[in-house]
Coordinates of C-alpha atoms and ligand atoms in Angstrom, one line a residue:
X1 CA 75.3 -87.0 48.1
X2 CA 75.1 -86.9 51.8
X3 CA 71.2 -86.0 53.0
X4 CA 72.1 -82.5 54.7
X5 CA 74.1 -81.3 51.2
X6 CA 70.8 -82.5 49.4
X7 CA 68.5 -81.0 51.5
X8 CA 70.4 -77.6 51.3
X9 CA 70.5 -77.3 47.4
X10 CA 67.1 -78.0 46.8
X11 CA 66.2 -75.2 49.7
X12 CA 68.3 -73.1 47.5
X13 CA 67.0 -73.9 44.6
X14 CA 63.5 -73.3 46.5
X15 CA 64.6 -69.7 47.6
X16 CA 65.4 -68.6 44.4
X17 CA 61.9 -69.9 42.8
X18 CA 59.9 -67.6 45.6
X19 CA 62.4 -65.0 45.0
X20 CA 61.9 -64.8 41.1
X21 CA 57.5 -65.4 41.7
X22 CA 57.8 -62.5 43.8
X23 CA 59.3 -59.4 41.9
X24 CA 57.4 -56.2 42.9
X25 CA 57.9 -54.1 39.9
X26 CA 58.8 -50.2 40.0
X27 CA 57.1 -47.7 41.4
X28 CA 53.9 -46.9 38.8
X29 CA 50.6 -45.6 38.1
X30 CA 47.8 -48.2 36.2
X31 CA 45.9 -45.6 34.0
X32 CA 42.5 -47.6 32.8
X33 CA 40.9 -46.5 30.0
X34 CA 37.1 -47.4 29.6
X35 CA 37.2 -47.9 33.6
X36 CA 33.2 -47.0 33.6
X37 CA 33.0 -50.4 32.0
X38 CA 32.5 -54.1 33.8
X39 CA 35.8 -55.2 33.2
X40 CA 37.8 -52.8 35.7
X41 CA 35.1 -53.5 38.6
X42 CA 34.5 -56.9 38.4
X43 CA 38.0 -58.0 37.3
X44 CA 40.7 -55.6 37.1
X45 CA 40.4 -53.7 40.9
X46 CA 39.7 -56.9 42.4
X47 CA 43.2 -58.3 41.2
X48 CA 44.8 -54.8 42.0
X49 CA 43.9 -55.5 45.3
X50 CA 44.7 -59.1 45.7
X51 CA 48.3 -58.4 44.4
X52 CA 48.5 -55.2 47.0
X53 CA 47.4 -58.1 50.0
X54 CA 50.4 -60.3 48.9
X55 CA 52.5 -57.5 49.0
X56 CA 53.1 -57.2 45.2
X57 CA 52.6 -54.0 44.3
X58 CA 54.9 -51.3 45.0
X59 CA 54.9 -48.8 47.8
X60 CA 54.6 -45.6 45.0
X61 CA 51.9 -46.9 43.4
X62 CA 48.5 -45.5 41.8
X63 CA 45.2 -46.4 39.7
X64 CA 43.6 -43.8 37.7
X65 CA 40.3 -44.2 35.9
X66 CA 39.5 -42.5 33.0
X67 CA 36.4 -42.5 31.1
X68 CA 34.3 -40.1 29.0
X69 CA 31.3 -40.1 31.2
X70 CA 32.0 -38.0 34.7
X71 CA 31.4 -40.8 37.2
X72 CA 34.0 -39.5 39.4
X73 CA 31.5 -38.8 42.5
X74 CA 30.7 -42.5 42.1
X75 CA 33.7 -44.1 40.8
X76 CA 35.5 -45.3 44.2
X77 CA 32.4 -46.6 45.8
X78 CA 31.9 -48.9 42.9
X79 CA 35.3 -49.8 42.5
X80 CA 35.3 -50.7 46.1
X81 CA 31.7 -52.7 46.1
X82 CA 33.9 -54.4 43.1
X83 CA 36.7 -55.7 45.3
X84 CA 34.6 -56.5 48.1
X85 CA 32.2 -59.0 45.4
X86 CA 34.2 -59.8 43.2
X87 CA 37.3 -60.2 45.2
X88 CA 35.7 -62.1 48.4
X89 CA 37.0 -59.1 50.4
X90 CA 35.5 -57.8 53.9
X91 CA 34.6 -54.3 53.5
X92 CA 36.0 -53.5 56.9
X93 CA 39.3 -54.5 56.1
X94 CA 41.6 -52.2 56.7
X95 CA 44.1 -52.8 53.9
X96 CA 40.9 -51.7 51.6
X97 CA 41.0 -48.7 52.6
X98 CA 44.6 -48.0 52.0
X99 CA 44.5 -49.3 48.5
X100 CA 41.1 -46.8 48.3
X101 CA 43.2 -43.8 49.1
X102 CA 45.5 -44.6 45.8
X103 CA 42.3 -45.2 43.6
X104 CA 41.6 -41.7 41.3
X105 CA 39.3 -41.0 38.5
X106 CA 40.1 -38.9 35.5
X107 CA 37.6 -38.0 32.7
X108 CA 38.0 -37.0 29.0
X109 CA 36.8 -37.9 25.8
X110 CA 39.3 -40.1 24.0
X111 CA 39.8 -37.6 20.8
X112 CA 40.0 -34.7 23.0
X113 CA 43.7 -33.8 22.7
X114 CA 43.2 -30.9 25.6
X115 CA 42.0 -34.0 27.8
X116 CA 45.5 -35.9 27.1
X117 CA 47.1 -33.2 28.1
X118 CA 45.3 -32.8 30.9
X119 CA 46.1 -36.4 32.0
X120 CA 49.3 -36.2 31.5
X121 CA 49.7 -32.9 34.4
X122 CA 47.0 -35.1 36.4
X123 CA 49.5 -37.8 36.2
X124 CA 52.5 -36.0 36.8
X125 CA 51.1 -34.5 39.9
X126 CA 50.1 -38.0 41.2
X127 CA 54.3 -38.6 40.8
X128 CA 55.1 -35.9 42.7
X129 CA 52.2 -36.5 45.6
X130 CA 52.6 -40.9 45.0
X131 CA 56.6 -41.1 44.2
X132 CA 55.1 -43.4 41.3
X133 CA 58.8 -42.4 39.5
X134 CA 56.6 -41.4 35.5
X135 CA 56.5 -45.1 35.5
X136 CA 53.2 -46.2 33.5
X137 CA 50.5 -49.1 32.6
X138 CA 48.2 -47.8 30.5
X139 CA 45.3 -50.2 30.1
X140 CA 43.0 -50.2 27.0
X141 CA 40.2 -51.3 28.8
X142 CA 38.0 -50.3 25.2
X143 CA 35.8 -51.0 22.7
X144 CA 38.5 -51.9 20.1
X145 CA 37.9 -48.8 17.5
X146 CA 39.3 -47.1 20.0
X147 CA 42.3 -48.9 20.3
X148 CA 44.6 -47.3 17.9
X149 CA 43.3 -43.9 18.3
X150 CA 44.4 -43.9 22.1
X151 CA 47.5 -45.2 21.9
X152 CA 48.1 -42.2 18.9
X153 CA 47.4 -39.7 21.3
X154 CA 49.7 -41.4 24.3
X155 CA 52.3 -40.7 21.8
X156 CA 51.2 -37.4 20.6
X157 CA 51.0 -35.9 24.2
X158 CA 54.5 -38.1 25.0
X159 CA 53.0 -40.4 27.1
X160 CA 54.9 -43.4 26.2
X161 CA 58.0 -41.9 26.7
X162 CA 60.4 -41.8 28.9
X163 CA 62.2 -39.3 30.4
X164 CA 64.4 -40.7 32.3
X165 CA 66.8 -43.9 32.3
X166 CA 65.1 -46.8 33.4
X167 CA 61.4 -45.5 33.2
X168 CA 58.9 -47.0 31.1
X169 CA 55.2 -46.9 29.8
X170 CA 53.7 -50.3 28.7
X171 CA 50.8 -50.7 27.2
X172 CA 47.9 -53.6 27.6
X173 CA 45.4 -54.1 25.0
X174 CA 42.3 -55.6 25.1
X175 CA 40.9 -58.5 23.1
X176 CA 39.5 -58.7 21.0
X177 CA 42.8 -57.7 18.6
X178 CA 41.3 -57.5 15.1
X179 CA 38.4 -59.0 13.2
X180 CA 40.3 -60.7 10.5
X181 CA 43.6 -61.1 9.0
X182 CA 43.6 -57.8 7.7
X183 CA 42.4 -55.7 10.5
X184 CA 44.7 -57.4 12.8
X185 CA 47.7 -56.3 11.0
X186 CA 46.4 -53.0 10.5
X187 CA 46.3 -52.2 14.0
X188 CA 49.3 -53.9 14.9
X189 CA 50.8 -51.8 12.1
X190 CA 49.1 -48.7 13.8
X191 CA 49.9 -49.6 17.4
X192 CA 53.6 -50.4 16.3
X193 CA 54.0 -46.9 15.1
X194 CA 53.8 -45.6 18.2
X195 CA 54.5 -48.4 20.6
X196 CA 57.9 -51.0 20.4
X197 CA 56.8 -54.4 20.4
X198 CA 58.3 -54.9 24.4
X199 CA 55.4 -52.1 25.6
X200 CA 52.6 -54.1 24.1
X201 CA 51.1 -56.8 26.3
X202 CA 47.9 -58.1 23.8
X203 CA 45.9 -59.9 27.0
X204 CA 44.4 -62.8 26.4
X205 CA 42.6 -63.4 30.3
X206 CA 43.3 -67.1 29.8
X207 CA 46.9 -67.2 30.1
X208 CA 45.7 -65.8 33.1
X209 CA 44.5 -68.9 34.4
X210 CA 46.5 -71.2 36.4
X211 CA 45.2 -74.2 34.8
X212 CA 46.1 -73.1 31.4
X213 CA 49.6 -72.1 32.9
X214 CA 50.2 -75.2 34.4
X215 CA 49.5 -77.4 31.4
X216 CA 53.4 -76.4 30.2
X217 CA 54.1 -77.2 33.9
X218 CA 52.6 -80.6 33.3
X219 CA 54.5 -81.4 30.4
X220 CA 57.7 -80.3 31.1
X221 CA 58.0 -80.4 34.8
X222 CA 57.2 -83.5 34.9
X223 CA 59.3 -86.5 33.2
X224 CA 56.7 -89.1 32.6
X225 CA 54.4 -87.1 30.1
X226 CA 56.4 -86.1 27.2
X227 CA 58.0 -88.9 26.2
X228 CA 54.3 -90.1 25.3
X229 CA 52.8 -86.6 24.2
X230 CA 53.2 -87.3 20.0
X231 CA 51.4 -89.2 17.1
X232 CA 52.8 -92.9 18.6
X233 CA 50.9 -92.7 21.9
X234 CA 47.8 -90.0 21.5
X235 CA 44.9 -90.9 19.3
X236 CA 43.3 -87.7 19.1
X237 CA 42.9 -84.1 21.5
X238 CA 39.7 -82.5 22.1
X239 CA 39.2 -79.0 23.5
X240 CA 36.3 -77.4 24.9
X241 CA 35.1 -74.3 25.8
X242 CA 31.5 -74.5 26.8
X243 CA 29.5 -71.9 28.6
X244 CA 26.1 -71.8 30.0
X245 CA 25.8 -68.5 30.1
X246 CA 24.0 -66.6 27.3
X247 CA 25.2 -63.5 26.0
X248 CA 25.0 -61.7 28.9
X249 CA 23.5 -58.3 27.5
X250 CA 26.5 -57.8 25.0
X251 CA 24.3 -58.3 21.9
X252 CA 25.7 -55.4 19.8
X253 CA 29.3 -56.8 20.7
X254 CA 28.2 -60.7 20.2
X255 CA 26.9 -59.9 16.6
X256 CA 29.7 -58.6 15.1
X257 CA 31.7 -61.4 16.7
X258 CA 30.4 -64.7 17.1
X259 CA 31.8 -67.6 19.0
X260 CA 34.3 -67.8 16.6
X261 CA 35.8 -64.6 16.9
X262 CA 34.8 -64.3 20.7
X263 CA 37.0 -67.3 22.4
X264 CA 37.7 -69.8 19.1
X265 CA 40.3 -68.1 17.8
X266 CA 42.1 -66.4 20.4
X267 CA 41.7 -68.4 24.2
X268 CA 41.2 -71.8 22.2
X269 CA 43.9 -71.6 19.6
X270 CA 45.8 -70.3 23.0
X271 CA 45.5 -73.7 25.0
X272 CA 45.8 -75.1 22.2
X273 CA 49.4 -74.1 21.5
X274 CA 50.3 -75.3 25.2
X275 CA 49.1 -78.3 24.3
X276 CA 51.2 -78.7 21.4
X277 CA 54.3 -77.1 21.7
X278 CA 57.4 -78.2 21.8
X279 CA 59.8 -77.2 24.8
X280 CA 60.9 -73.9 24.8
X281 CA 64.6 -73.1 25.7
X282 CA 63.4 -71.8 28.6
X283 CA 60.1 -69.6 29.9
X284 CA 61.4 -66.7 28.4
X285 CA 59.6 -64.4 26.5
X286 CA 60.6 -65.1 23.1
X287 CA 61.2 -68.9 23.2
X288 CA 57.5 -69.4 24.2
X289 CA 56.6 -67.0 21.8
X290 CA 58.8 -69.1 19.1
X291 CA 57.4 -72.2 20.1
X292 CA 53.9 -71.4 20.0
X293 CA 54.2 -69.5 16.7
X294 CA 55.6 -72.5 15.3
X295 CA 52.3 -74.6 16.1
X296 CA 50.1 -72.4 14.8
X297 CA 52.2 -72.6 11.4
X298 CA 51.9 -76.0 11.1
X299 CA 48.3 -76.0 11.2
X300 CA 47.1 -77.1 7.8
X301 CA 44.4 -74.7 6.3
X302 CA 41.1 -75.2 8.0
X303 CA 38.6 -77.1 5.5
X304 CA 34.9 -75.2 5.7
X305 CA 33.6 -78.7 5.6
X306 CA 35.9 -79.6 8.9
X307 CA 34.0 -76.8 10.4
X308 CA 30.4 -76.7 11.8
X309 CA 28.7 -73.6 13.3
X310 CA 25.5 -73.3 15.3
X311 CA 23.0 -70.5 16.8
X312 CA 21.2 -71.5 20.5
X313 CA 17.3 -71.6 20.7
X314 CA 15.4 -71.5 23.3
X315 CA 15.9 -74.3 25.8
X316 CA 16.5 -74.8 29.7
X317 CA 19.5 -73.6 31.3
X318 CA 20.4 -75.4 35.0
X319 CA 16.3 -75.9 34.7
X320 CA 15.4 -72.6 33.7
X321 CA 13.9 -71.7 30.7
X322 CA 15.9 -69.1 28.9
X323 CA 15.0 -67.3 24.9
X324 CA 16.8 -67.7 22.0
X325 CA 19.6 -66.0 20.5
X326 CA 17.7 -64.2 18.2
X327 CA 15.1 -63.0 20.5
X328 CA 18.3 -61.3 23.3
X329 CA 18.1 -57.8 23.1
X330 CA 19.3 -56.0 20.8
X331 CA 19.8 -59.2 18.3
X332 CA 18.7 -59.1 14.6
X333 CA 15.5 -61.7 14.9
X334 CA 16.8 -63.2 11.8
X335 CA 20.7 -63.0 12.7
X336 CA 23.0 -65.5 11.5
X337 CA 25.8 -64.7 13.9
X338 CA 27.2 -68.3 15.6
X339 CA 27.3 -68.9 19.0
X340 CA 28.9 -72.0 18.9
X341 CA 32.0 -73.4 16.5
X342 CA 33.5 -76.9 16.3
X343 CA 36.0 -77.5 14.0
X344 CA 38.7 -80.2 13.3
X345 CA 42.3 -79.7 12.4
X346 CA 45.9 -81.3 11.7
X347 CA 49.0 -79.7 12.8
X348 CA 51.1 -81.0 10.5
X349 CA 54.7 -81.5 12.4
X350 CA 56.9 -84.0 13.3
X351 CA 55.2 -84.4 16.8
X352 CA 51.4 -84.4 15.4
X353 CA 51.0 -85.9 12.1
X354 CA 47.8 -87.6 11.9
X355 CA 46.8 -86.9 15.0
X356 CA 43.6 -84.9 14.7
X357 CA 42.4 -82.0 17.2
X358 CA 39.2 -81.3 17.6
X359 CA 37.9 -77.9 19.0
X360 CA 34.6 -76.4 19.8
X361 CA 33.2 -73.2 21.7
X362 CA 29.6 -72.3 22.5
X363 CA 26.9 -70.5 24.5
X364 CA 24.1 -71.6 26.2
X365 CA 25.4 -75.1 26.4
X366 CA 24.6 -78.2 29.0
X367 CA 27.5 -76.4 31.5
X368 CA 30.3 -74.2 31.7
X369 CA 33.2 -76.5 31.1
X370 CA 36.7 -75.7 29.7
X371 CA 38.5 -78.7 29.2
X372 CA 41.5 -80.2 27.2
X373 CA 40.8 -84.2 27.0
X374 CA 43.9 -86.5 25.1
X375 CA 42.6 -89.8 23.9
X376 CA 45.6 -92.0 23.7
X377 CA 45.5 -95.1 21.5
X378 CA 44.5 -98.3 22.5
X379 CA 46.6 -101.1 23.6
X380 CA 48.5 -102.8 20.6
X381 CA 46.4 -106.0 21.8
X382 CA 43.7 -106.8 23.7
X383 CA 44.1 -109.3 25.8
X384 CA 41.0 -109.2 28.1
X385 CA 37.9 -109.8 25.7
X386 CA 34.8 -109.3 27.6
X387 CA 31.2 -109.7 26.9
X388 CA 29.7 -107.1 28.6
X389 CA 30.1 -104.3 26.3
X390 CA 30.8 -102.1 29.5
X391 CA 33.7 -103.6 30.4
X392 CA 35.5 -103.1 27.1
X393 CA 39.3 -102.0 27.6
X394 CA 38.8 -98.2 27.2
X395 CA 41.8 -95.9 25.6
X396 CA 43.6 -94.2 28.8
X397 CA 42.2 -90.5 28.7
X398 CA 43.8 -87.2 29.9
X399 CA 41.7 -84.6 31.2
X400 CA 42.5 -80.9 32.1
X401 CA 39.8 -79.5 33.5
X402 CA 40.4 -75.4 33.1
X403 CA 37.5 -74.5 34.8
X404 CA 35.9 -75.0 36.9
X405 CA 36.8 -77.9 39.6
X406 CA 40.2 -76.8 38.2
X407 CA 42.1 -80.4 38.0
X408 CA 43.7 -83.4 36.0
X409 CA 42.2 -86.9 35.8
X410 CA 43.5 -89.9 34.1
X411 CA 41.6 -92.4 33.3
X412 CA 42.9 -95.9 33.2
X413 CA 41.2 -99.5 33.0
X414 CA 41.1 -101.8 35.8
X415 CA 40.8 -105.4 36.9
X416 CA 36.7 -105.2 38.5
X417 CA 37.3 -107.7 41.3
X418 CA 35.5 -111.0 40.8
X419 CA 36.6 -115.1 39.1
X420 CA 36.2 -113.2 36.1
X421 CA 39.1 -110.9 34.3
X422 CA 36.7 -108.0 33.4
X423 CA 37.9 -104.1 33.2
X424 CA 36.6 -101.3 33.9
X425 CA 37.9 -97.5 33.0
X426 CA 38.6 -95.7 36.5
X427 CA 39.8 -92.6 37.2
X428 CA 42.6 -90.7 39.1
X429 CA 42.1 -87.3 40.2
X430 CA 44.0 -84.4 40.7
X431 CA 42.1 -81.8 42.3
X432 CA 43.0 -78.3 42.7
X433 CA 41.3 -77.0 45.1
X434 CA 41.8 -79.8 47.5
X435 CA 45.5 -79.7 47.3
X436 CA 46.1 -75.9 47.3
X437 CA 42.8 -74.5 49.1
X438 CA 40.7 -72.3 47.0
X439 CA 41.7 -69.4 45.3
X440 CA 40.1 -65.8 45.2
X441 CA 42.2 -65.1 42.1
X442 CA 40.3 -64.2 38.9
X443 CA 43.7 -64.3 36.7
X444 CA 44.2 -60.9 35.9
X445 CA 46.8 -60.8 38.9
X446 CA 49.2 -62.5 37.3
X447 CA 49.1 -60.9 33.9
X448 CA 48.8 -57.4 35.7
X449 CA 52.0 -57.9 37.6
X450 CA 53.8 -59.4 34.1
X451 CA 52.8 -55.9 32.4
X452 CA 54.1 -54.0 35.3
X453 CA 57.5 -56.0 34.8
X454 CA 57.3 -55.9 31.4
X455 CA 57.1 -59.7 31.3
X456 CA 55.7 -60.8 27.7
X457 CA 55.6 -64.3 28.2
X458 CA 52.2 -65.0 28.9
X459 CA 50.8 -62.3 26.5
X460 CA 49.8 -62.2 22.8
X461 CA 52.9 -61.2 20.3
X462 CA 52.1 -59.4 16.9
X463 CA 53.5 -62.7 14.6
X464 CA 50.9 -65.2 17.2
X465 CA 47.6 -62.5 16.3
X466 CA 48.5 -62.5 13.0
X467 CA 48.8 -66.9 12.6
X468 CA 45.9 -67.5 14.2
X469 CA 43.6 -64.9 12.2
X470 CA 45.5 -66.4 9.2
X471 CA 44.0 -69.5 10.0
X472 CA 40.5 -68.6 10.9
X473 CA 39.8 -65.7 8.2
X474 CA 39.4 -68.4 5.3
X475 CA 36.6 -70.2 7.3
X476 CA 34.7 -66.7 7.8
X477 CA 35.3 -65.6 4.5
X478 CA 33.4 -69.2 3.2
X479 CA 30.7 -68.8 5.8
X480 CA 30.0 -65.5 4.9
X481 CA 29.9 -66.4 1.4
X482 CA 27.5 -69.5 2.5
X483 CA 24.9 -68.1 5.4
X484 CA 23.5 -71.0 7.4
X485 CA 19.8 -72.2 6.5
X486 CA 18.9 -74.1 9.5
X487 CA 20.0 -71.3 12.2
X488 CA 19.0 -71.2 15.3
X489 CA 20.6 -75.2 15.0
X490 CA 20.9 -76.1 19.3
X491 CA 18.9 -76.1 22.3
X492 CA 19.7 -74.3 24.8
X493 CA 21.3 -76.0 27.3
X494 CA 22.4 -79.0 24.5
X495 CA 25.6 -79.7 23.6
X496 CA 25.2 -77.9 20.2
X497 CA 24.0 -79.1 16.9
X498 CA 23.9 -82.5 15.9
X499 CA 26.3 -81.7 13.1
X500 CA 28.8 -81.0 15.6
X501 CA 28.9 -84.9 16.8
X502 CA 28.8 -85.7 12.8
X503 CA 32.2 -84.2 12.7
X504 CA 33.8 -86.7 14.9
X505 CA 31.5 -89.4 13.9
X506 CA 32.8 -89.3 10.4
X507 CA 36.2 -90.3 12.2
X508 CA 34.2 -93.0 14.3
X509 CA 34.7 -91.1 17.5
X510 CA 32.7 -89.1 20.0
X511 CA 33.0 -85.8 21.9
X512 CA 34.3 -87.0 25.2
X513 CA 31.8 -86.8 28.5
X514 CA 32.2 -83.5 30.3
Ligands
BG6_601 C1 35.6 -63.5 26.9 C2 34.4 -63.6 25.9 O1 36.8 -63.2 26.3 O2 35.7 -64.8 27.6 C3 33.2 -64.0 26.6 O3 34.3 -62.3 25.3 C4 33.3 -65.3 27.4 O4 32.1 -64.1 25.7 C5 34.6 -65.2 28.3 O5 32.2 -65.5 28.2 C6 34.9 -66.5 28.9 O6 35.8 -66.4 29.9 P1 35.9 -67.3 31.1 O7 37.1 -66.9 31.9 O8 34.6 -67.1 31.9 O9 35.9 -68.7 30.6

């Protein structure tokens, strides 16, 4: 192929990729609900705002607030210091302002059906003032009793709707979706009865996260991975999801959770089904969704013994000392609530037969890492013997580091220069930041502007909730059953109990550095 003919396809092909990233969706309204809450400040108006400087959002657009408290003298100045921390925005810029002006409270109590119907004229005027065209995204930012009993009343006061061809309401729903098998499918059942499965996005903030999206660009964009992603080449996969970070105030929440609950079984078993899935037919909603449904049904049931659970002490944090769990406020000084999980587990497929996984979450651990680390196997011989124990062949290791210093390293061993053949394990190191600057993005963009376009792809589906819960339920039913004895089991600032390392020393390995 002549060079000029080359050159133009791939521009073509080029355009078209820009083209498809940027889709403005239709004209719309964001309706919040619970926007007195942390999340819309610090997360959700920030990325409102980001997508509105790229040019994303559409000309008719509008966010309203609604809360039960009246905060609506205050409400735009806090959602403005928001974007301007959280967002790494100047509060002079100009384009704030303009995205200010489209920024509206609302309040009612969430059983009050007068209040709905309220809304709904409040929202309705806003069409007629914004040209937002009765298109909607309600988002349910909520504690999650509230979940089912919102989304009843959208339909009761016609809210989700539409009108007119073309128009639609979609709704997002907060984690976290369930507490077990069974409340999960009730209030997908509930939800359902109201909503069709193409208007619920079920967020899960780290699908969100570029890292996490570009581990499926990894594997299949690229043609020298694959081919060695399976049971011949990898030796085992770890993933981690360690925080530093206590429980931030959220004790009522964190004890009827746990670590578990919080992150284990919905952003871990997440990456985790990136990591393992086999190629979709294409990035489409449904084949990812079939793909990753099918990696979460391989999953043999979890043993209780494969599975160790810990509480923080007190300890030092980045050198400061920090308390306890049990002494946070509003904590039960005896509680038994886990704020750390490791487990082990066999997805029993073609692909990864024998090839264990190992997973563990915590708070209040050395640092705030989230990383995916592949051990492959060893060389079938090895050739350079050394007696220096350091210079040992080492198995090559894949890490993707989700956060922070977003990046991919490889580990590999090399010749150390010398008369001697000795090898030492180096590194290679994709970086993200240095490639692609740093971002301001805090992940919600992306997932915002899928909603909005009714994208699914990167959201929870009913059949994925229901799997993973499937899998984890059994393991809090037998903890329950068996409360721990030796809680609180870490230091804070450790890497979590010592049974924890047991678990992979049983299989004569160890947690990988962070
Ligand atoms: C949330 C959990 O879903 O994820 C929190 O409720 C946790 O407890 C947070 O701290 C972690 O998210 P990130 O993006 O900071 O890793």
């Amino acid at each position: 192929m002549p060079n000029e003919v080359k050159h133009a396809g791939m521009q073509a092909g080029f355009e078209h990729h820009i083209k498809k990233q940027e889709r403005v969706p239709d004209p719309c309204i964001v309706v919040i609900f619970g926007a007195s809450g942390d999340l819309t400040k610090r997360k959700l108006l920030p990325a409102l705002f980001h997508l509105q400087q790229e040019g994303l959002l559409p000309e008719g657009f509008a966010v309203v607030g609604v809360a039960r408290r009246d905060i609506s003298a205050k409400f735009a100045a806090d959602m403005e210091d928001g974007i301007v921390k959280g967002g790494g925005v100047e509060p002079t810029d100009p384009k704030l302002k303009k995205f200010m002006e489209r920024v509206k409270y609302f309040t009612t109590n969430f059983d009050d059906d007068a209040g709905f119907e309220k809304l709904k004229g409040f929202l309705e005027d806003i069409d007629k003032e914004l040209g937002t065209k009765g298109n909607r995204l309600f988002y349910l930012a909520v504690a999650p009793e509230y979940f089912a009993d919102i989304t009843d009343r959208l339909g009761k006061h016609e809210m989700t709707t539409s009108k007119e061809p073309g128009q639609w309401m979609h709704v997002i729903i907060e984690k976290p979706f369930g507490t077990d098998l069974e409340s999960a499918r009730k209030l997908n059942d509930d939800i359902n009865r109201v909503l069709h499965e193409d208007q619920i996005f079920r967020i899960d903030h780290y699908l969100g996260k570029e890292t996490v999206q570009n581990i499926l660009v990894f594997r299949f964009g690229n043609g020298i991975f694959e081919p060695i992603w399976n049971r011949n080449f990898i030796d085992h996969v770890e993933i981690t999801a360690a925080e530093s970070i206590g429980i931030e105030g959220r004790g009522p929440f964190y004890e009827s959770a746990g670590a578990l609950r919080d992150v284990l079984q919905n952003h871990v078993m997440e990456v985790l089904s990136f990591v393992a899935m086999e190629p979709p037919d294409s990035f489409e909603s449904a084949s990812v969704r079939t793909e990753k449904l099918k990696v979460w049904n391989a999953i043999d049931p979890i043993q209780v013994e494969d599975t160790v659970r810990g509480q923080y002490g007190p300890g030092r944090v980045d050198g400061e000392r920090v308390i306890g769990y049990r002494e946070e406020d509003r904590v039960d000084p005896d509680s038994n609530t886990e704020t750390f999980v490791a487990m082990k587990l066999q997805i029993e497929n073609w692909r990864w037969a024998g090839v264990p996984i190992y997973l563990r979450a915590g708070k209040r651990l050395a640092k705030r890492v989230t990383e995916v680390t592949v051990v492959f196997k060893q060389p079938p011989l090895h050739m350079f013997k050394s007696d220096d124990a350091k210079s040992q062949v080492q198995p090559n290791v894949l890490k993707m580091r989700i956060q922070p210093d977003e990046g991919i390293s490889l580990m590999f061993g090399a010749k150390v220069p010398g008369p001697t053949t000795n090898v030492m394990p180096v590194e290679m190191h994709f970086s993200y930041a240095e490639s692609f600057g740093k971002s301001s993005a805090n992940g919600y963009e992306r997932l915002l502007l899928d909603a909005m376009l009714g994208d699914g792809t990167l959201f929870a589906h009913r059949s994925g909730v229901e799997a993973t819960w499937a899998l984890m339920t059994p393991i809090l039913e037998a903890w329950a059953k068996r409360p721990p004895n030796d809680f609180p089991n870490y230091e804070a600032g450790s890497w979590g109990p010592p049974a924890a390392d047991a678990l992979l020393k049983r299989d004569r390995r160890k947690w990988y550095k962070l």
